[in-house]
XYZ file of C-alpha atoms in Angstrom:
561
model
C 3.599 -37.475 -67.472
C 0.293 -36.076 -65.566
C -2.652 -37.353 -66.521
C -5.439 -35.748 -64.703
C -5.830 -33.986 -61.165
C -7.155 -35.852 -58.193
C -9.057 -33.353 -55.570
C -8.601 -35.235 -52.400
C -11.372 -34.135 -49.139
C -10.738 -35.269 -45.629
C -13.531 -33.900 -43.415
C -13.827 -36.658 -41.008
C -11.489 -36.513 -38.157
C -13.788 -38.390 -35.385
C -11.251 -41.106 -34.574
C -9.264 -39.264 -31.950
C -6.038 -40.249 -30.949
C -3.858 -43.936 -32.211
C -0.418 -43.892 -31.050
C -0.525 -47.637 -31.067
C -0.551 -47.845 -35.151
C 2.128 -46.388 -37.706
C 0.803 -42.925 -38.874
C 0.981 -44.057 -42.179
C -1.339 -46.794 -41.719
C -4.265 -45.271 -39.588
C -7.621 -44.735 -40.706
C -7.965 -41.363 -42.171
C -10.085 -40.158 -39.361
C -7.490 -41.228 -36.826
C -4.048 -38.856 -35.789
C -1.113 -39.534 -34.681
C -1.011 -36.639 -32.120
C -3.116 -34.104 -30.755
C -3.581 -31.650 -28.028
C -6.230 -29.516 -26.726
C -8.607 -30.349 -29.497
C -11.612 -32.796 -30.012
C -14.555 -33.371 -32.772
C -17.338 -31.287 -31.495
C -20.295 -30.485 -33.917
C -18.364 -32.358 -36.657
C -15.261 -30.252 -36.309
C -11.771 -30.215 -34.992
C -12.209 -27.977 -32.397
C -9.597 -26.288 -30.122
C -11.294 -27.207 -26.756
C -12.520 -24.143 -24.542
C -10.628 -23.159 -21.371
C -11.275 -22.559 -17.599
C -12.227 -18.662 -15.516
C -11.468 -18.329 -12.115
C -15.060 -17.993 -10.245
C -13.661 -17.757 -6.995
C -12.882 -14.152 -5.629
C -11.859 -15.361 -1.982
C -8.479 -16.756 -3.165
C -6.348 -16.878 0.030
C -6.799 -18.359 3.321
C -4.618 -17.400 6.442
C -2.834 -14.636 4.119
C -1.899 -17.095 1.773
C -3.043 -18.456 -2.017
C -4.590 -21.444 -1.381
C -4.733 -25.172 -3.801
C -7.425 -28.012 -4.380
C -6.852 -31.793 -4.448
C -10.409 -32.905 -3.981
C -14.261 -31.791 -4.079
C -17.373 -32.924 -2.808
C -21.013 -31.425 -3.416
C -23.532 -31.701 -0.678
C -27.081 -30.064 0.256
C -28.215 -28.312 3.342
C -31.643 -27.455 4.161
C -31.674 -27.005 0.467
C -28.243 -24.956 -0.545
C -26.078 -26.878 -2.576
C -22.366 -26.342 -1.170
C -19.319 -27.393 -2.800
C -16.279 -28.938 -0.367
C -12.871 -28.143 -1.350
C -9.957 -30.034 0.074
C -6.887 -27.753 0.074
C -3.468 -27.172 1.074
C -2.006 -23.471 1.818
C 1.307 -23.769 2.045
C 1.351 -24.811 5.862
C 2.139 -28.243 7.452
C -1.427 -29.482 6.940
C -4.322 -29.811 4.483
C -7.779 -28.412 5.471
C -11.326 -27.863 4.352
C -12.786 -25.034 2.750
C -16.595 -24.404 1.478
C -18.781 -22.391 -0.874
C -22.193 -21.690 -1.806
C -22.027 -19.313 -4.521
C -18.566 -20.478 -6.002
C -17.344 -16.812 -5.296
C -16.993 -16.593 -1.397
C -14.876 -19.356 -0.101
C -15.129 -20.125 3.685
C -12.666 -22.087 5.978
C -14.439 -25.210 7.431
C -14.538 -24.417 11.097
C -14.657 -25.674 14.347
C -17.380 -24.337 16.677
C -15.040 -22.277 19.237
C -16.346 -19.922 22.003
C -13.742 -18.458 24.720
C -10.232 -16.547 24.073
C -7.260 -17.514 24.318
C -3.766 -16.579 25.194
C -0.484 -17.259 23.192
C 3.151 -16.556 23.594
C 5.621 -16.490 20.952
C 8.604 -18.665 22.114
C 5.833 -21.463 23.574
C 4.031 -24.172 22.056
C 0.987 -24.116 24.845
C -2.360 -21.903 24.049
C -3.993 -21.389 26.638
C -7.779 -20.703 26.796
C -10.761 -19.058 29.280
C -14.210 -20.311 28.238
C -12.881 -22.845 26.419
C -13.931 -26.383 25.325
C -10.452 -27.660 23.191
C -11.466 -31.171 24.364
C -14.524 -31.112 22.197
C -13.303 -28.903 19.475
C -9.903 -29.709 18.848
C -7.864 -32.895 17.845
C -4.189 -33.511 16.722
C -3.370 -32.237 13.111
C -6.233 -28.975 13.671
C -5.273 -26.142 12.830
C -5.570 -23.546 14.997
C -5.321 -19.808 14.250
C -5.259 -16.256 15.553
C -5.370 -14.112 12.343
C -2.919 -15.018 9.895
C -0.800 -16.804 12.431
C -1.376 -20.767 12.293
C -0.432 -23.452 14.171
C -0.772 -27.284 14.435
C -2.314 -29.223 17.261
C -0.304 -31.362 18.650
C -2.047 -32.444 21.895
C -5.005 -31.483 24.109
C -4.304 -31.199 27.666
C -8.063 -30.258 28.955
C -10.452 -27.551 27.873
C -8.552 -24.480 28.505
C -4.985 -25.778 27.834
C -3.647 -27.517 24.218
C -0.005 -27.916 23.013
C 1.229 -27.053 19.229
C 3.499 -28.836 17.190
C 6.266 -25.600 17.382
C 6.208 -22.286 19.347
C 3.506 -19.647 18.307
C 4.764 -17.005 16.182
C 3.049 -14.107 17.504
C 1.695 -13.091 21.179
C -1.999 -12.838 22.061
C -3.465 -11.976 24.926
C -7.263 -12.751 25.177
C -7.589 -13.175 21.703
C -10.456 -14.815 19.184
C -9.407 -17.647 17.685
C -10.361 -20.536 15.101
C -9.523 -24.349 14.859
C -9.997 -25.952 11.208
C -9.685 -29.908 11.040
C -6.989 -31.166 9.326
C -4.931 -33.751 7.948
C -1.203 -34.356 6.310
C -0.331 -33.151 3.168
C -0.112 -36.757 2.008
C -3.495 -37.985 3.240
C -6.138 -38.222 0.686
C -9.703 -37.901 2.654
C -13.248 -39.304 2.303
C -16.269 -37.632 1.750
C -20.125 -39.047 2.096
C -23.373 -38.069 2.936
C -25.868 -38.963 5.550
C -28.261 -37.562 8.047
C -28.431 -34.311 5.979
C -24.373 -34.494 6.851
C -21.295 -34.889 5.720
C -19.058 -37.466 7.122
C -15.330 -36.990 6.148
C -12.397 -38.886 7.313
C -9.121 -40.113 6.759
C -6.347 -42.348 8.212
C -4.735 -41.182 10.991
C -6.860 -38.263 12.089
C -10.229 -37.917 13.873
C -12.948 -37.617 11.320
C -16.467 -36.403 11.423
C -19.272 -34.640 9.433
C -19.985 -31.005 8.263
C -23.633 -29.477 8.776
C -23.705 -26.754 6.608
C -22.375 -23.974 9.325
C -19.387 -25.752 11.341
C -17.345 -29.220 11.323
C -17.869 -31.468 14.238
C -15.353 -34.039 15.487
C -16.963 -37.520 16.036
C -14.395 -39.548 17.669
C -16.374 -43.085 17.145
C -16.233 -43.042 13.624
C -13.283 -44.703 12.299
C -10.200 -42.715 10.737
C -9.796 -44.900 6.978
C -9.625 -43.794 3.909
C -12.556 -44.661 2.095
C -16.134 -43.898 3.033
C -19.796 -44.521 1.093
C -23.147 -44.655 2.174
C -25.354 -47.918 1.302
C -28.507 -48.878 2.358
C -28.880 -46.466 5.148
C -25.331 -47.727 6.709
C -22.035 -46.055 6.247
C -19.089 -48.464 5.054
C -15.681 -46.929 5.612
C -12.142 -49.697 4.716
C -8.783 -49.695 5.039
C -7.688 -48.029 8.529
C -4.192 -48.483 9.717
C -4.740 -51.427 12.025
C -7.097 -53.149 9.439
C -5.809 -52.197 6.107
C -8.424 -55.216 4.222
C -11.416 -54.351 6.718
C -14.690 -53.214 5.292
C -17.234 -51.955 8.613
C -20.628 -50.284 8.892
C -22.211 -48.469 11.508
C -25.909 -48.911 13.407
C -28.674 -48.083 10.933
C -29.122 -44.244 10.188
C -26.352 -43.423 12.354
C -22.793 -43.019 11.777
C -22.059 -41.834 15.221
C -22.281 -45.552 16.441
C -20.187 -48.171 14.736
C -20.734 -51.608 16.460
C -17.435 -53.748 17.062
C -19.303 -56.882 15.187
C -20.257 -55.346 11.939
C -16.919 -55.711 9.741
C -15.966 -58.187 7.104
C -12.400 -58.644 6.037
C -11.855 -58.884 2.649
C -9.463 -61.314 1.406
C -7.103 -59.727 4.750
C -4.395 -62.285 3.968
C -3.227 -61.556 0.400
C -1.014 -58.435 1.220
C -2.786 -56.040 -0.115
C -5.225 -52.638 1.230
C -8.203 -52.167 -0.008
C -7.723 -48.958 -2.644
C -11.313 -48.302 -2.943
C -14.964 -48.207 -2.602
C -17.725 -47.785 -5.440
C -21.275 -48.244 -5.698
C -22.850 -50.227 -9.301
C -25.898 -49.333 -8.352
C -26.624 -52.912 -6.464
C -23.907 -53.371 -4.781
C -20.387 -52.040 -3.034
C -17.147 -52.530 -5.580
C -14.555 -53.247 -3.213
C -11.102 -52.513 -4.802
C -7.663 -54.272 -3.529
C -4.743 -53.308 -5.392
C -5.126 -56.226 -7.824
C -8.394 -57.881 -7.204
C -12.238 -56.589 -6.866
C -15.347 -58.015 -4.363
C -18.765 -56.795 -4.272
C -20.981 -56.738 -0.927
C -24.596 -57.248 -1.728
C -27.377 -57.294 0.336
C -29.996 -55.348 2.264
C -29.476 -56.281 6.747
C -26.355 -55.823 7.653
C -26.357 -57.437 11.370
C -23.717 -59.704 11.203
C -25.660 -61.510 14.050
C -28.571 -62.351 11.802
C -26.713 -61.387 8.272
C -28.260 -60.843 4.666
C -25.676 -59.829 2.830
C -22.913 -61.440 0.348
C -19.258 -61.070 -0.112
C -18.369 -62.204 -3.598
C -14.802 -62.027 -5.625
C -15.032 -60.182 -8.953
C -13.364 -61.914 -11.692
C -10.646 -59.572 -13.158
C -7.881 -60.118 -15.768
C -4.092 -60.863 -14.844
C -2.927 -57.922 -15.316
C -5.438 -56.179 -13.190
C -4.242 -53.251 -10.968
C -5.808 -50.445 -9.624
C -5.061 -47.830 -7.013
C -8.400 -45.243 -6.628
C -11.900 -45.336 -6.847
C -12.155 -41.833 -8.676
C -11.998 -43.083 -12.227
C -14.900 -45.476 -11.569
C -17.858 -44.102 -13.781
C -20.953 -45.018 -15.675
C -20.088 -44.506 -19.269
C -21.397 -45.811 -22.495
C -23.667 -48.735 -22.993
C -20.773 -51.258 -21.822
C -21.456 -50.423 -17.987
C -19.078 -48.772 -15.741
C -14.989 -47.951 -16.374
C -12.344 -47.430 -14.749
C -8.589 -46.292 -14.797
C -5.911 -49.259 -14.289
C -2.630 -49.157 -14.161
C -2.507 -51.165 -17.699
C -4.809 -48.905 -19.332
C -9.356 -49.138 -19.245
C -11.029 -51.694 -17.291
C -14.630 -52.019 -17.460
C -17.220 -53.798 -15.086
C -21.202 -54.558 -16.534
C -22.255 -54.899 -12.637
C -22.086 -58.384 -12.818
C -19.404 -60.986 -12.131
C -16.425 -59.815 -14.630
C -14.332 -57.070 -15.319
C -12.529 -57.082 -18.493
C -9.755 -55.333 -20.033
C -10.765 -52.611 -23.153
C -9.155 -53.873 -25.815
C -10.002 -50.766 -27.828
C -8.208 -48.617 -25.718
C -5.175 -50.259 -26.693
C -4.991 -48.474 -29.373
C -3.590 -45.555 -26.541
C -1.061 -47.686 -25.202
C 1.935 -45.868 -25.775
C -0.100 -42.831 -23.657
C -0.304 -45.263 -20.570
C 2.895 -46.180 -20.956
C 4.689 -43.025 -19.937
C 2.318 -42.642 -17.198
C 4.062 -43.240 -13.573
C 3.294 -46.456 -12.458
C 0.997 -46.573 -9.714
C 2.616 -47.160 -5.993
C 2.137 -51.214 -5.794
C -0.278 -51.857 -2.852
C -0.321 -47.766 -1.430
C -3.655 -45.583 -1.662
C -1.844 -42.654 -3.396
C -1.117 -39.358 -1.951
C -3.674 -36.481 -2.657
C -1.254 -35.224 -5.384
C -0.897 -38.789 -7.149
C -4.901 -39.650 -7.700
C -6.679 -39.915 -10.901
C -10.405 -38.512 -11.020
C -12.907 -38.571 -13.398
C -16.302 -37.241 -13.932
C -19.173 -37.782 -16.644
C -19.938 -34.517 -18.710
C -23.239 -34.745 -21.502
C -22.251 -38.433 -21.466
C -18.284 -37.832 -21.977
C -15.884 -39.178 -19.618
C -13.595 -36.820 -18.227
C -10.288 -38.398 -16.876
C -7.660 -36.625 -15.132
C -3.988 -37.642 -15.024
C -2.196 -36.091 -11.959
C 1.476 -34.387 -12.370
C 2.533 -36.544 -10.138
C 1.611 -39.528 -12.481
C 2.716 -37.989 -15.798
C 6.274 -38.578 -16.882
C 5.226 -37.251 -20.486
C 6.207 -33.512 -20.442
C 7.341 -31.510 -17.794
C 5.941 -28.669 -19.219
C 2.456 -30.165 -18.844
C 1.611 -30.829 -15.778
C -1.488 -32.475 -16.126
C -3.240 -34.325 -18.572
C -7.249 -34.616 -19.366
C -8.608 -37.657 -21.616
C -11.919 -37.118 -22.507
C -13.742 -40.017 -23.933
C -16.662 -38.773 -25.878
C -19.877 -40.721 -26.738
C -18.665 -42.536 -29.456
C -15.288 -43.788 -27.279
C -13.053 -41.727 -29.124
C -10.010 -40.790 -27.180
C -8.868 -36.970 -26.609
C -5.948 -35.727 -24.963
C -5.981 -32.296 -23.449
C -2.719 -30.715 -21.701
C -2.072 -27.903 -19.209
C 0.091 -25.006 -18.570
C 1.024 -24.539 -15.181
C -1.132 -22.014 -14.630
C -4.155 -23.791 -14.836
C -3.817 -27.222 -13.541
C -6.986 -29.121 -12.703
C -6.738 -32.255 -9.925
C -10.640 -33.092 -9.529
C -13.728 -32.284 -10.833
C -17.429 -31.257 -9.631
C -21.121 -30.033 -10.467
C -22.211 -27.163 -8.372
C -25.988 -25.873 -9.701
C -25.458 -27.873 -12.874
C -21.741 -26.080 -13.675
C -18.548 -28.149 -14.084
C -15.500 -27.346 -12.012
C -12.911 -27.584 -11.170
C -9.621 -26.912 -8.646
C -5.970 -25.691 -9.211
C -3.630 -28.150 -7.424
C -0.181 -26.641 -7.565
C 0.416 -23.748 -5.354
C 2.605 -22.002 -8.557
C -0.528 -21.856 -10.741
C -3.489 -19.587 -10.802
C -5.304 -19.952 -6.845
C -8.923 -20.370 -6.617
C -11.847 -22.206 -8.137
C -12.285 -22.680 -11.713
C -15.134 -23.150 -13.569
C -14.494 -25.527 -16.539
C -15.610 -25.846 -20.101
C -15.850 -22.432 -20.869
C -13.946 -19.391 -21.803
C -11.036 -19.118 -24.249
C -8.349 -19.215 -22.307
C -6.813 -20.903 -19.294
C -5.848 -19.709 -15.486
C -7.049 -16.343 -16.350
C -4.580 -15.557 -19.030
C -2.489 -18.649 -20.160
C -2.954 -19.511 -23.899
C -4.475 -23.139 -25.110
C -1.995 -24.251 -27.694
C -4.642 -26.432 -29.621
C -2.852 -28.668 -32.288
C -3.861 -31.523 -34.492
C -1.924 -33.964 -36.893
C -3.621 -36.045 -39.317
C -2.254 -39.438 -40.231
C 0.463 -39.734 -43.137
C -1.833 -40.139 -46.362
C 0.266 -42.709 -48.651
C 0.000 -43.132 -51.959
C 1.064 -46.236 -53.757
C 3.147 -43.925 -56.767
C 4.961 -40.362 -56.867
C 2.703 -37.517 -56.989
C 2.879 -33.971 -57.641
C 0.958 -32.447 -54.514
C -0.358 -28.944 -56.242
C -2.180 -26.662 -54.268
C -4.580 -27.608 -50.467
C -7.387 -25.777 -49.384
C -8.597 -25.449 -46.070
C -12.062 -24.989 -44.308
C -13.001 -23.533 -41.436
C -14.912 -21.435 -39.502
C -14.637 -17.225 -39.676
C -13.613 -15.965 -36.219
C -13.570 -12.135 -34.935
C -9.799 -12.560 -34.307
C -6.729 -14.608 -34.638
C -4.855 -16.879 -37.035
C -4.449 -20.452 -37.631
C -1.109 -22.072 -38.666
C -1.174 -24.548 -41.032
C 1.234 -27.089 -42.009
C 2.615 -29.983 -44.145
C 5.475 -32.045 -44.519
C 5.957 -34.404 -47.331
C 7.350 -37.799 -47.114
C 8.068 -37.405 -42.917
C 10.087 -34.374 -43.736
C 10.105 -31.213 -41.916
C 6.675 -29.275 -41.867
C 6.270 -26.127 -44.072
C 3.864 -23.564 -42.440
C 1.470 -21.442 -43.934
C -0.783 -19.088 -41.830
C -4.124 -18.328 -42.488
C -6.045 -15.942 -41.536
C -9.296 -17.092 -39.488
C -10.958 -13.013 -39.820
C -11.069 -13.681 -43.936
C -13.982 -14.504 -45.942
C -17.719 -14.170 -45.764
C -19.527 -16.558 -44.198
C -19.903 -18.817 -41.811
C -18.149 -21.713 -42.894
C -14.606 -20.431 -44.832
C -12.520 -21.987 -47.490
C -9.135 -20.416 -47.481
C -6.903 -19.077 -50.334
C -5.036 -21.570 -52.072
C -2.110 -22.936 -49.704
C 0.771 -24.038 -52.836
C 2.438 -26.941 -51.956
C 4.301 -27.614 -55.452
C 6.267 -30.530 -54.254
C 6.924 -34.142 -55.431
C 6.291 -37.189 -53.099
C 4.861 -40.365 -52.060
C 2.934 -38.876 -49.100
C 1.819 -36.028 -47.112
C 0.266 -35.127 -43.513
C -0.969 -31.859 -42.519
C -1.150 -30.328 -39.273
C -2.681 -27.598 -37.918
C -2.324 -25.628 -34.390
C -3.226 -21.770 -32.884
C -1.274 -21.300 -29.390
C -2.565 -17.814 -28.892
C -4.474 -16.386 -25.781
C -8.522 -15.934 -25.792
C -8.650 -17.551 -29.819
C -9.893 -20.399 -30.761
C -10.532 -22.439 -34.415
C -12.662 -25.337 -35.704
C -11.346 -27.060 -38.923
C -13.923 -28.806 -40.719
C -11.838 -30.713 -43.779
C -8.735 -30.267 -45.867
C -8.874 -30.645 -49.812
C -5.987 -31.490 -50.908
C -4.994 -31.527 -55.494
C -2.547 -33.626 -56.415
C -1.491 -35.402 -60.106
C 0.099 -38.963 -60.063
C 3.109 -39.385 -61.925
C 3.023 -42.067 -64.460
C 6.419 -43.469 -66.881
């Protein structure tokens, strides 16, 4: 009945991930499913994890989480802005310059102050809580926090609930800060950074303290252009795009605005910069402003519409990133858009080829800027695109509460997942390092520096797995023995696995420490079964180990009547 044996080698997985077509009809260098893996150096390789940098991992006694960073320079140190949340009522600001030491973002204070514990109202000598102190501040005596609720005059301001311990002439701090839900702004001018958000006074960070700056407007979007700062979408004027006076955010003149398109229901979701112009984003349409004078009295500049597809929707500007010789992309809530900086954005039809990933993501809240826990970021790394998927978007897998795509150069599509330890919500180059911040308060506090390492939140295990596609064959064959190649490691094993005909998997484990060489083929893994197809999978979910697969060779004799 055999003839002759056929040595099969598959050592080109480079197409990522296709859960659009049947596995058994992919191109061989496609899968099915993966996690935790991507082709680096052409090899499967079981992606590297994240170490905690930060040793300052509590604030106000308590472990502290990051939604969103921001990297600025002052009088040349390059500092790294962490918005975080600690477990109390609001969100607040933290800093670092060294990625170690973590500081609270604080107001400039001067005085003492007195506090009783069954009263709301701190009262101060020397004094200024009309300058330094807002609604939604946080003010603290130690460990004990409170929230502003009003400002009576310099020595007198009410909290939102009685004080829980008594002072008497004690130092104190105020932090700005903002609800839990509020996402907030960051951008840079004057050798400052401006933050705000909607609802709460905003103003700018100069290396040392926080300063409130009551003129400029609470919305939720910032960016500097052109020497102006643009903020849209406050609470009065949810469509509104305004500027300030030239060079100086501190004045904000009550003729420069333009509303854009104010009467099609919608906020503006987002601001971007191509490089030419501002990328307005509404929840389903785009504009760009162009120009150089802003003075609406004597005006340069252009509002234009962006052509988009029908099924257009977006919700942040964080996914909106130079990538690839196409131009810029960005997260929708249908799957890749991308934009070429001119008059179009179109829908990437080769990212279809994901769809089934987008579809069990959480669709976006129709015509809402998301909470802080419910935005997608991204971030360009060697030319990849990095884009994370928030828990609070993923209905995939409890048990992974975020999820990473990277794209690499060639667009191939990755998935990574995380254990709750280690979730990441936004990314950040400090000094030429990625990082990156935990954002749920069960998981490992603290900063995280990102692409490196072997495991994940200090001690949680990468469970790295790939699946090939189905290989068919058009007659019954006798699948004889497979070999495997890969690279020796120090430690650790890798499981590997087949299942004939979409049955269950067999697995095999090999052992990564065997063999001389660089570059190992493994003992002969006997399959000795009779089919019409087979896929092979392979996966190492152990702490600090790693593996990269470089092809399988598989023997096999057709069966012939």
């Amino acid at each position: 009945m055999a003839i002759s044996e056929t040595v099969d080698v598959f050592q080109d997985f480079s197409l990522g991930l296709n859960t659009l077509t049947a596995p058994n009809r992919l191109n061989q260098k496609a899968s099915p499913t993966h996690s935790n893996i991507w082709n680096d150096g052409s090899a499967i390789a079981k992606r590297l994890g994240q170490s905690r940098t930060s040793t300052t991992n509590e604030v106000w006694g308590r472990a502290w989480s990051g939604y969103m960073l921001h990297t600025s320079v002052f009088s040349g140190t390059e500092k790294l802005l962490i918005y975080a949340a600690a477990g109390i009522t609001n969100n607040f600001l933290l800093y670092t310059s060294d990625s170690a030491s973590v500081y609270r973002m604080f107001v400039s204070t001067a005085g003492t102050v007195s506090t009783a514990v069954a009263s709301a109202t701190v009262t101060g000598v020397g004094t200024a809580f009309l300058t330094t102190a807002r609604a939604g501040a946080i003010f603290s005596v130690g460990n004990t926090v409170g929230i502003v609720s009003t400002i009576t005059n310099d020595t007198t301001l009410v909290l939102t609930a009685n004080f829980g311990a008594l002072n008497s002439g004690a130092s104190y701090n105020i932090t700005p800060g903002w609800a839990a839900s509020r996402r907030v702004s960051f951008t840079d001018q004057n050798s400052k950074t401006w933050i705000c958000s909607q609802g709460y006074a905003g103003g700018y960070f100069d290396g040392a303290y926080f300063v409130y700056v009551d003129a400029f407007p609470q919305a939720y979007y910032s960016l500097t252009y052109k020497n102006y700062t643009f903020v849209a979408n406050t609470s009065a004027n949810p469509s509104r795009l305004s500027w300030s006076a030239l060079k100086d955010p501190t004045s904000w003149p009550a003729s420069n605005f333009v509303d854009v398109n104010p009467n099609d229901g919608f906020p503006i979701v987002g601001l971007a910069f191509d490089g030419q112009s501002i990328v307005i984003f509404k929840t389903n349409s785009a504009w760009k402003l162009t120009g150089d004078i802003f003075d609406p009295a004597n005006p340069t500049y252009t509002l234009t519409q962006i052509f988009t597809p029908n099924d257009f929707s977006i919700n942040s500007p964080k996914s909106f990133q130079l990538y690839g010789p196409g131009g810029y992309i960005m997260l929708g809530k249908k799957g890749f858009y991308a934009y070429d900086g001119g008059g179009a954005i179109s829908k990437i039809l080769d990212f279809d080829r994901i769809r089934q990933e987008f579809a069990n993501i959480g669709s976006f809240a129709w015509g809402n800027v998301p909470t802080v826990t419910a935005e997608p970021s991204a971030i360009i790394v060697d030319g990849n695109y990095w884009l994370q998927v928030s828990n609070a978007l993923s209905t995939i897998d409890s048990s992974h509460k975020e999820f990473t795509y990277v794209l690499d150069k060639s667009g191939t599509v990755w998935k990574w997942s995380q254990v709750a330890a280690s979730i990441i919500s936004d990314f950040a180059y400090r000094s030429g390092v990625l990082y990156g911040t935990n954002s749920w308060a069960g998981g490992t506090p603290g900063l995280m520096q990102l692409n490196t390492a072997s495991t994940d939140g200090l001690t949680s295990a990468i469970n790295g797995s790939f699946t090939t596609k189905v290989f068919e064959f058009s007659s019954q064959q006798r699948f004889g023995i497979v070999y495997v190649y890969f690279k020796k490691q120090s430690a650790g094993n890798l499981t590997f696995e087949f299942s004939i005909d979409e049955g269950s998997f067999v697995s095999n484990t090999i052992d990564m420490t065997a063999g001389t060489g660089t570059r190992v083929k493994s003992a002969p893994i006997v399959v000795g079964q009779i089919g019409r197809s087979i896929q092979f999978r392979a996966s190492n979910n152990t702490a600090a180990q790693t593996f990269e697969l470089y092809a399988i060779e598989l023997h096999r004799q057709e069966l012939r009547r």
